[in-house]
Coordinates of C-alpha atoms and ligand atoms in Angstrom, one line a residue:
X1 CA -22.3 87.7 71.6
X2 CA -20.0 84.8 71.9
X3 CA -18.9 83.0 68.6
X4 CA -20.7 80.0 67.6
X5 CA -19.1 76.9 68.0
X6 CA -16.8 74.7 65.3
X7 CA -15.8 71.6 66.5
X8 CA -12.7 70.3 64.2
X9 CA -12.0 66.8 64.2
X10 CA -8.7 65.6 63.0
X11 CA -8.6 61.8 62.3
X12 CA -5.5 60.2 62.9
X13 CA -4.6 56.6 61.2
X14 CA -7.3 54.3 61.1
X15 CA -9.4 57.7 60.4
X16 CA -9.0 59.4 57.2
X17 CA -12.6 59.0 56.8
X18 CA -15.4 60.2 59.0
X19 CA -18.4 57.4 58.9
X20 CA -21.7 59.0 59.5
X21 CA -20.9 62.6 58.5
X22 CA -24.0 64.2 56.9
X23 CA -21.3 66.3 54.2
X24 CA -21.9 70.1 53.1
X25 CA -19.0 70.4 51.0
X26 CA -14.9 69.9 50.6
X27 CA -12.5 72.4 50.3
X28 CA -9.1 72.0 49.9
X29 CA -7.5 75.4 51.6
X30 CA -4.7 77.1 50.9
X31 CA -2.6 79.0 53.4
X32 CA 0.6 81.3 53.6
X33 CA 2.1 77.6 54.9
X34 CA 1.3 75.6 51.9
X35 CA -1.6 72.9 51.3
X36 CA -2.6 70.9 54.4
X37 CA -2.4 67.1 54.3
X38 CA -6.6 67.1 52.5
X39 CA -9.5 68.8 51.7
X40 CA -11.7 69.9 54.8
X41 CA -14.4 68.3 55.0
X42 CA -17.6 70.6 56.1
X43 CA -20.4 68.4 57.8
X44 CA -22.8 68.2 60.4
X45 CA -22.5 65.5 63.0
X46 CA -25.6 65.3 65.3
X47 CA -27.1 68.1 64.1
X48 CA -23.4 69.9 65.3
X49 CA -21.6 71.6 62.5
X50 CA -17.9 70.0 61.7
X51 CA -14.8 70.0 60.1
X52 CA -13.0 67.0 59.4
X53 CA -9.5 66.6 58.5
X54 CA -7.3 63.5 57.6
X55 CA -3.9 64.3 59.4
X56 CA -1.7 62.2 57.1
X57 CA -4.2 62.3 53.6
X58 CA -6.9 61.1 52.5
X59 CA -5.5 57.9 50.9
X60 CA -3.2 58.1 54.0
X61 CA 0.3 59.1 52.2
X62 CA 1.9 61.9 54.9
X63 CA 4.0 59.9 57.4
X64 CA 4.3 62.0 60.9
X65 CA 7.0 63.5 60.2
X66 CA 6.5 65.0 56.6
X67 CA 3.1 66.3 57.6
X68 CA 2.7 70.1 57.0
X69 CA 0.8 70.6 60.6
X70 CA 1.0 74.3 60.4
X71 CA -0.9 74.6 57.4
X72 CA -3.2 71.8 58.9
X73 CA -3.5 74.4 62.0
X74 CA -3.6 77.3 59.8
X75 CA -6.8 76.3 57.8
X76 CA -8.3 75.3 60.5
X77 CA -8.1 78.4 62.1
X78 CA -8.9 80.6 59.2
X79 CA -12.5 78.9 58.4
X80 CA -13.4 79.8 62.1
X81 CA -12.8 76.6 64.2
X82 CA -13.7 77.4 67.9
X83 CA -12.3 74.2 69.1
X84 CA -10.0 70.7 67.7
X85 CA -10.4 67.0 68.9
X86 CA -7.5 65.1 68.1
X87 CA -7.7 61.5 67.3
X88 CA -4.4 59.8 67.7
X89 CA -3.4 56.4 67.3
X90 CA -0.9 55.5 69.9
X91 CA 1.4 52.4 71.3
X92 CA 0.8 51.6 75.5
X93 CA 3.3 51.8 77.4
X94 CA 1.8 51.3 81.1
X95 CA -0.4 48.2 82.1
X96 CA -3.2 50.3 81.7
X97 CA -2.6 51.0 78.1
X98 CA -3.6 47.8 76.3
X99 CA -4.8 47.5 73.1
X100 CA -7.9 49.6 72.6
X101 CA -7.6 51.2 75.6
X102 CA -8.2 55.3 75.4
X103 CA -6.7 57.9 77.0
X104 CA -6.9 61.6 77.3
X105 CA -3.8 62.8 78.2
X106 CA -3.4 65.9 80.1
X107 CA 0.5 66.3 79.6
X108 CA 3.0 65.7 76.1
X109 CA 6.8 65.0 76.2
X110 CA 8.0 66.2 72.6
X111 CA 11.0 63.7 71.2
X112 CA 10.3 64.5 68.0
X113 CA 13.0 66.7 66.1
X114 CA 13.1 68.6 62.9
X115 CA 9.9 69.7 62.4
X116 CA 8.0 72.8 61.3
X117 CA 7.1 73.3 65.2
X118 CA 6.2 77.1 65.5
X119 CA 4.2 80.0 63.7
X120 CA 6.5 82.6 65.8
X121 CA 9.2 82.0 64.0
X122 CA 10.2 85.8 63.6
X123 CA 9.4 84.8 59.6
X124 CA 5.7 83.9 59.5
X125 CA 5.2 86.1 63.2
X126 CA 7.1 87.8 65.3
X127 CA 9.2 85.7 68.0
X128 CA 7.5 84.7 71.1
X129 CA 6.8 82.1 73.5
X130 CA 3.6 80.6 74.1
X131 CA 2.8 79.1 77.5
X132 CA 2.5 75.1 77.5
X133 CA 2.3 74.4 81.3
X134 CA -0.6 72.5 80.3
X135 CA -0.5 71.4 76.6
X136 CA -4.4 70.1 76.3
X137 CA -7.4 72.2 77.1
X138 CA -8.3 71.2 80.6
X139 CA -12.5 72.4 79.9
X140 CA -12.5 70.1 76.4
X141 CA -10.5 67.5 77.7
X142 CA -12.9 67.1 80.5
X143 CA -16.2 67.3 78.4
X144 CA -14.5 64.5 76.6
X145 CA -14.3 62.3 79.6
X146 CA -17.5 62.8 80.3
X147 CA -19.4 62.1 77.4
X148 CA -17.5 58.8 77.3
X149 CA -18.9 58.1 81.0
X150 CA -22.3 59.4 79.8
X151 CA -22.1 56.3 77.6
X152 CA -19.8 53.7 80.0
X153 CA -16.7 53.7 77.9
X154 CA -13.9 53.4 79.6
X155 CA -11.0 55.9 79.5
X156 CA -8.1 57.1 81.5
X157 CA -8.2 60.3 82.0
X158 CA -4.8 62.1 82.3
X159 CA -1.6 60.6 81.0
X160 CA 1.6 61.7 79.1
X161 CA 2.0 61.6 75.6
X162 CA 5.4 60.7 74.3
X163 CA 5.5 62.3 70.5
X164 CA 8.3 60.4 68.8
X165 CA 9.4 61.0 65.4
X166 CA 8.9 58.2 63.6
X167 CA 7.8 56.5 61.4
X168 CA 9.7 53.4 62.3
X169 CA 8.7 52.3 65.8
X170 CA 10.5 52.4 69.0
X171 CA 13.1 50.4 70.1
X172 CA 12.7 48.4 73.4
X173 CA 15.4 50.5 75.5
X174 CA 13.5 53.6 73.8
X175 CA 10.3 52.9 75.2
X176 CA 12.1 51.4 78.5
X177 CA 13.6 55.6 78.9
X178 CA 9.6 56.6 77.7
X179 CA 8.2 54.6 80.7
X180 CA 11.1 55.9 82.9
X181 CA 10.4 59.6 82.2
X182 CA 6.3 59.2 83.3
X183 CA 5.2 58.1 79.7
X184 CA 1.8 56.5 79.4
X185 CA 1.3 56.0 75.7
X186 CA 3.1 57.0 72.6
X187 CA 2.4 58.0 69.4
X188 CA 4.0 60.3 66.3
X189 CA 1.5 63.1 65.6
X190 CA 0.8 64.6 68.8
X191 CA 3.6 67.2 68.4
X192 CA 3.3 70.0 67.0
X193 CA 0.0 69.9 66.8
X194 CA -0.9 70.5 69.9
X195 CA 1.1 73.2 70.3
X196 CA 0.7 75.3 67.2
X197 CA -3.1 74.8 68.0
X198 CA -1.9 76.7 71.4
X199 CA -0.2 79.1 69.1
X200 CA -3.2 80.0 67.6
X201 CA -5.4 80.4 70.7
X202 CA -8.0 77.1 70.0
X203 CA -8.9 75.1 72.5
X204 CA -7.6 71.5 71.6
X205 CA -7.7 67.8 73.3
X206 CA -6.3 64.4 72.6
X207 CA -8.5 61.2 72.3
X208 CA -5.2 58.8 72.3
X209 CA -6.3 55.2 71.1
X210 CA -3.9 52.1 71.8
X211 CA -3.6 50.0 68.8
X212 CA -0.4 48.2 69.9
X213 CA 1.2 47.2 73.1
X214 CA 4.5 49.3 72.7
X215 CA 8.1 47.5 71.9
X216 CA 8.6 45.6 74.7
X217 CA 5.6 45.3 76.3
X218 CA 4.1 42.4 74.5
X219 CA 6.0 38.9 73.3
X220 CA 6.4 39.1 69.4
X221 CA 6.8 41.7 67.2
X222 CA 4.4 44.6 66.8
X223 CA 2.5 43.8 63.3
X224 CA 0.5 46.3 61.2
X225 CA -1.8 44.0 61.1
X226 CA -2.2 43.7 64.8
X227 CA -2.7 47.8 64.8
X228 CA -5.3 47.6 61.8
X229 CA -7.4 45.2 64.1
X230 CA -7.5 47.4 67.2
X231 CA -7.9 49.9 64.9
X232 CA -11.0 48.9 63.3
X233 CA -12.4 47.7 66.8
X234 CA -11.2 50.9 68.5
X235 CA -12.6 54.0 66.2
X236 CA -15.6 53.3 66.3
X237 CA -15.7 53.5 70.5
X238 CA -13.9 56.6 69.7
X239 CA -16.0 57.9 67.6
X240 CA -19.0 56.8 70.1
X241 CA -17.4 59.5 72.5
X242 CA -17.3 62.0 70.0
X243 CA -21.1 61.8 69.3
X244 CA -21.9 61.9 72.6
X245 CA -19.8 64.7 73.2
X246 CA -21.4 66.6 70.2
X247 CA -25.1 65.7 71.9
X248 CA -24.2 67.1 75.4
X249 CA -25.8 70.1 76.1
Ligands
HPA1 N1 4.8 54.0 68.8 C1 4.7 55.2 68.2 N2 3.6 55.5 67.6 C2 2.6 54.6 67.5 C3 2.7 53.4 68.0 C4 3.9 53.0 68.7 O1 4.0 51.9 69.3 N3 1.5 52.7 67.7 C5 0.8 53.6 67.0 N4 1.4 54.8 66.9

């Protein structure tokens, strides 16, 4: 019999809270890793059982590169989650990529440094080396793109995530070597998640929303208020294409 399904959603900035979840119950887990960033949230969404996760807190108080994303992984994995949609908030880099736009990427580039990156560590598991030819699950990512056609919101699919360490943003020449090396958009939490969610075998896709041109790519500086706008304009398409996703059949 095959396991029932868990979808996981882990909100990015922008979404520490879920709107519209019909809530079961919270449980803050604890794993051989430590405490992950919040409570899980247990919910159904569309009649779809969930668990929902704030990436950097719920207030939001982790910046990218303090947040424990292997005990974030962990508990996902030990309450049974079949498969994880990231929600990511993200800087364009190509034409394409303007504010609000969304992408699914199908490939990461990993600038960040310093973090807790692996669970095969030879301390927590045994040493090994996972595969990441293909970081993102190509069946999710593509269910993904098609619920947002089912409902006509435009997305790119495809596109290469820079992960950069933040959390101050990029400087122009940075994002200038970004472009150069194939990057579409670029964000701070996309690594290691994705790959310790590898590590653990569960199936796991990007939505990537542009909240800000990135440096160099728009006149005038990049404001947090400019990103809170897109922001509140741009989850909620996101979350449109997650509830369709959750009613496909
Ligand atoms: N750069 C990196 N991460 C980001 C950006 C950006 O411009 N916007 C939102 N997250």
């Amino acid at each position: 019999m095959s396991q029932p399904t868990l979808t996981a959603i882990i909100g990015g900035t922008g979404l520490t809270q879920y709107p519209g979840l019909e809530i079961e119950r919270e449980e803050l887990i604890d794993t051989p890793l430590g405490a992950p960033s919040a409570p899980l949230i247990f919910a159904s969404l569309h009649g779809q059982p969930v668990v929902f996760i704030a990436r950097h807190g719920h207030p939001h108080k982790f910046p990218p590169n303090k947040i424990n994303y292997r005990a974030n992984m962990l508990a996902l994995q030990q309450v049974g989650v079949t498969h994880i949609i990231a929600v990511n908030a993200v800087g364009g880099i190509t034409p394409a990529m303007g504010a609000e736009a969304i992408c699914i990427p199908d490939q990461i580039i990993d600038y960040t440094f310093g973090r807790d990156d692996t669970y095969f560590d030879g301390v927590f598991k045994p040493l090994d080396h996972v595969d990441f030819s293909y970081p993102y699950d190509g069946a999710l990512s593509e269910k993904l793109f098609a619920a947002a056609n089912s409902i006509e919101e435009k997305v790119q699919m495809g596109g290469v995530y820079a992960a950069t360490q933040g959390p101050r943003l990029e400087t122009v020449a940075e994002i200038l070597r970004l472009e150069k090396d194939g990057c579409h958009v670029v964000g701070m939490t996309g690594m290691p998640e994705a790959v310790l969610a590898r590590e653990l075998s569960i199936p796991y896709a990007c939505i990537a929303l542009v909240v800000n041109p990135a440096a160099g790519k728009s006149e005038g500086v990049i404001t947090m208020d400019d990103i809170y706008l897109a922001l509140e304009h741009g989850v909620s398409k996101v979350q449109k294409i997650i509830s369709a996703y959750l009613q496909q059949d």
